[in-house]
PDB file of C-alpha atoms in Angstrom:
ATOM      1  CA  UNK A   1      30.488  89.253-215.947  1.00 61.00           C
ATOM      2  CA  UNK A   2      28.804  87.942-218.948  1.00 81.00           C
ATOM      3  CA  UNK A   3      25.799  86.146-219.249  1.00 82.00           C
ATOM      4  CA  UNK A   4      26.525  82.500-218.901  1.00 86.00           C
ATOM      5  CA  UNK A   5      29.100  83.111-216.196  1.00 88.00           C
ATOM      6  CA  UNK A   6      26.376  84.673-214.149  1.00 88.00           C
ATOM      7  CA  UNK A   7      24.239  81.566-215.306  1.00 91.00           C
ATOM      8  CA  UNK A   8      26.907  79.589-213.861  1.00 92.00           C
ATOM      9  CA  UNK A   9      27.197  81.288-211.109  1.00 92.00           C
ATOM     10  CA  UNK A  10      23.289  80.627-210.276  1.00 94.00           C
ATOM     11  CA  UNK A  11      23.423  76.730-211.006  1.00 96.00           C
ATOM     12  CA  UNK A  12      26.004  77.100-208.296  1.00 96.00           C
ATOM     13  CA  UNK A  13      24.409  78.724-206.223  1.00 95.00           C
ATOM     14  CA  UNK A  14      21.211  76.407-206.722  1.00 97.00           C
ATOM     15  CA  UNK A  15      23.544  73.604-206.220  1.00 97.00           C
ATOM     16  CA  UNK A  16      25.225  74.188-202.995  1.00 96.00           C
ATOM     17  CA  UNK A  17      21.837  75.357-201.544  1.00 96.00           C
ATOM     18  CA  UNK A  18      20.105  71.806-202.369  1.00 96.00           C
ATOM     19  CA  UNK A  19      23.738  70.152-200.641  1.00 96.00           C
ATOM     20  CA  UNK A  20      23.407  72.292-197.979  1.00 95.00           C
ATOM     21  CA  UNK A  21      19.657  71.429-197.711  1.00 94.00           C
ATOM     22  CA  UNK A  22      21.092  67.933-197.549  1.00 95.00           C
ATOM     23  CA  UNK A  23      20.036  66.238-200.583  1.00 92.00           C
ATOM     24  CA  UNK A  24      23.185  65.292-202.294  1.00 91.00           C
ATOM     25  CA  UNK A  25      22.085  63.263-204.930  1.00 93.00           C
ATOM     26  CA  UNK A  26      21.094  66.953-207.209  1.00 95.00           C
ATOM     27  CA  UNK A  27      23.535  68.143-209.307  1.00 96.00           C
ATOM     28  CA  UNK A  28      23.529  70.021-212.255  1.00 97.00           C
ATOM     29  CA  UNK A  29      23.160  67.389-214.805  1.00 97.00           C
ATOM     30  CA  UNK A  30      19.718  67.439-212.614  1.00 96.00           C
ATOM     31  CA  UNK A  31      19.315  70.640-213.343  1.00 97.00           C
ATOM     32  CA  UNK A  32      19.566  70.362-217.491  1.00 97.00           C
ATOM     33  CA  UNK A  33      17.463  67.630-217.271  1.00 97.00           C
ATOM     34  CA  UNK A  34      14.306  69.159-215.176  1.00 96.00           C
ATOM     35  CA  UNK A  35      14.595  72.279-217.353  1.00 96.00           C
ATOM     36  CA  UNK A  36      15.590  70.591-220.714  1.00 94.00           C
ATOM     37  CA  UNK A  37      15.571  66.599-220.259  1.00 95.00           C
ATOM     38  CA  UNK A  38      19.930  67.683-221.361  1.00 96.00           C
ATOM     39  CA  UNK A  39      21.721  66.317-218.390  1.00 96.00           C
ATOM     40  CA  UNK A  40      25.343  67.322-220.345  1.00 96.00           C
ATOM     41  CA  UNK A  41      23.579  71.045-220.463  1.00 96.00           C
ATOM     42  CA  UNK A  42      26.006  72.807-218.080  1.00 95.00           C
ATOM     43  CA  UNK A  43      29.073  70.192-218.856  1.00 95.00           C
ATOM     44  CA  UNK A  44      28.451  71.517-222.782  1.00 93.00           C
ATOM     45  CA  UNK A  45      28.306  74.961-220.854  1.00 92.00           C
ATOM     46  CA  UNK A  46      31.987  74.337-218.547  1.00 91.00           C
ATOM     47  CA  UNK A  47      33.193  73.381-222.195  1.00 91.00           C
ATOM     48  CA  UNK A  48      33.033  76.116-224.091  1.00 89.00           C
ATOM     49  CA  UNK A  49      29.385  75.328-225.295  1.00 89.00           C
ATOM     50  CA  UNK A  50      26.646  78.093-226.105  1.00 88.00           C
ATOM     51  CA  UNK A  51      22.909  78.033-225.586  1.00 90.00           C
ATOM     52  CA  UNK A  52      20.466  79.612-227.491  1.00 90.00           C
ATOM     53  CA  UNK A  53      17.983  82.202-225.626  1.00 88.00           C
ATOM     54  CA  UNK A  54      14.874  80.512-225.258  1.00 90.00           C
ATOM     55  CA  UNK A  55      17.187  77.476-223.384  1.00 92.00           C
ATOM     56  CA  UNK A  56      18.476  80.152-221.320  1.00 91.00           C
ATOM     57  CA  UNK A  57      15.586  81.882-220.928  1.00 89.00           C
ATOM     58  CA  UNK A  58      13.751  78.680-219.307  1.00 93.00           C
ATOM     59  CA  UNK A  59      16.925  77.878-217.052  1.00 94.00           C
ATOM     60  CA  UNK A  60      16.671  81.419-215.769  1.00 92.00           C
ATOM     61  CA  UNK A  61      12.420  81.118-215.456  1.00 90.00           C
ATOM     62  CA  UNK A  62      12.910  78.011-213.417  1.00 95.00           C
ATOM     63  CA  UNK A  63      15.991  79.014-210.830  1.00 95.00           C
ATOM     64  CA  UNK A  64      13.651  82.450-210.267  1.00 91.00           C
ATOM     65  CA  UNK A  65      10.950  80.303-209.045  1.00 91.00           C
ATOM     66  CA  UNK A  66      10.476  79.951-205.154  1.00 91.00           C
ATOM     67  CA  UNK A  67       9.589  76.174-206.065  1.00 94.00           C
ATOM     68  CA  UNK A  68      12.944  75.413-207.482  1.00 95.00           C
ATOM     69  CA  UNK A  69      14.809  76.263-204.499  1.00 96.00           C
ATOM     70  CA  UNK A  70      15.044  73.928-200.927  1.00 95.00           C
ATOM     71  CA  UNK A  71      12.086  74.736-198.641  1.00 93.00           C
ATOM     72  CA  UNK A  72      10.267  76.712-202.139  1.00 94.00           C
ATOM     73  CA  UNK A  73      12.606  79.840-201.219  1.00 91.00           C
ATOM     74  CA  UNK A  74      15.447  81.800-203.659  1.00 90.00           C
ATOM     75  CA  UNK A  75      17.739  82.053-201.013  1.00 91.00           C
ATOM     76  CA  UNK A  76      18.652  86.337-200.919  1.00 87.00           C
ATOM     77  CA  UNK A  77      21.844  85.945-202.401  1.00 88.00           C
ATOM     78  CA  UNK A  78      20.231  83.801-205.474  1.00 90.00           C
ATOM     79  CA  UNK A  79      18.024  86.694-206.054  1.00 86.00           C
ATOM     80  CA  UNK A  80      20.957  89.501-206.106  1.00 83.00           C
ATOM     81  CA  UNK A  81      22.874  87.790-209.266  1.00 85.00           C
ATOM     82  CA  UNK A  82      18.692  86.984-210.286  1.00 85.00           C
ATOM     83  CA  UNK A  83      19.057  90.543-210.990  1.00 80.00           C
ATOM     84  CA  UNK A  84      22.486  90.976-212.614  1.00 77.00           C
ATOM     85  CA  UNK A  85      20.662  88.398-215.254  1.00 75.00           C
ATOM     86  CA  UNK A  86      17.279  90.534-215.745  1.00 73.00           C
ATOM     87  CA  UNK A  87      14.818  89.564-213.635  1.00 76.00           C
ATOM     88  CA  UNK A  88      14.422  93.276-212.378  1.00 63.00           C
ATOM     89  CA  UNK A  89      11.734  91.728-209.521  1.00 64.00           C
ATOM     90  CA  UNK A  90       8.905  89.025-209.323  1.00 64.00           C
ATOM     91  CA  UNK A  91       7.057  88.783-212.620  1.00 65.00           C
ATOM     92  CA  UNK A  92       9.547  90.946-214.715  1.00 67.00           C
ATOM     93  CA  UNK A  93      12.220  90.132-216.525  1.00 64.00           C
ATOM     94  CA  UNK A  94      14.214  91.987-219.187  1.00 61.00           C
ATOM     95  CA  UNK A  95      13.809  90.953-222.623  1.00 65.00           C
ATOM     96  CA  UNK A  96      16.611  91.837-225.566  1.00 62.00           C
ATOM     97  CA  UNK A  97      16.034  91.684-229.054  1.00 63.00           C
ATOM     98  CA  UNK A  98      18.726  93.061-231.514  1.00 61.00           C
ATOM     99  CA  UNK A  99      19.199  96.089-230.781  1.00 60.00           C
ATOM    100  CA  UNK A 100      16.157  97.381-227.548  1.00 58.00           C
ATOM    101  CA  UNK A 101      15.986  96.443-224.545  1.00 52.00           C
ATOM    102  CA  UNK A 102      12.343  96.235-223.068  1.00 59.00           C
ATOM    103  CA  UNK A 103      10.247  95.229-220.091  1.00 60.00           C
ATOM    104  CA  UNK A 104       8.144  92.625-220.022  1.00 67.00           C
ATOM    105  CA  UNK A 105       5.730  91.161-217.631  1.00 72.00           C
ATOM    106  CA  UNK A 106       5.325  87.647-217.233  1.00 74.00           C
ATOM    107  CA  UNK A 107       2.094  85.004-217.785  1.00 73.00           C
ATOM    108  CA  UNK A 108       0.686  84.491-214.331  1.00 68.00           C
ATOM    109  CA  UNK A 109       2.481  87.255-212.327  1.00 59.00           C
TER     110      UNK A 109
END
């Protein structure tokens, strides 16, 4: 699974758990615009449509963060693909550049 399908996957997943939570009115056009003010982000995405890393990069920042999820917790199974996509654990991430592959820690961790 590439990138953007695991993405995807995680927009899903943040989806279903803010429906589940019972707020109905979120969907991912909510989603592009908190992160990006793009509500047609992830229809661009279902499309065919590419995003460039920092975009990507701040999707994946926010849907890590326990404040982006219903009751401020990434549900267990959120944090699983969370680590198909980089984020190794809390304050980490991977970062790729050409051709290396490093670890990085983030501001504020």
């Amino acid at each position: 699974m590439n990138l953007l399908e695991n993405l995807s996957f995680l927009a899903a997943d943040w989806l279903n758990a803010w429906h589940d939570f019972g707020d109905r009115r979120i969907s991912l056009a909510t989603l592009g615009a908190r992160v990006h003010k793009d509500a047609k982000l992830f229809e661009r995405l279902a499309d065919g449509g590419s995003i460039n890393i920092p975009r990507y990069e701040a999707l994946v920042d926010y849907l890590s963060t326990d404040e982006s999820w219903p009751e401020n917790v990434v549900p267990d199974h959120a944090r699983v693909r969370l680590a198909r996509m980089g984020i190794v654990r809390d304050g980490e991430r991977l970062v790729i550049e050409r051709d290396m592959v490093e670890r990085q820690t983030l501001a504020g961790a």
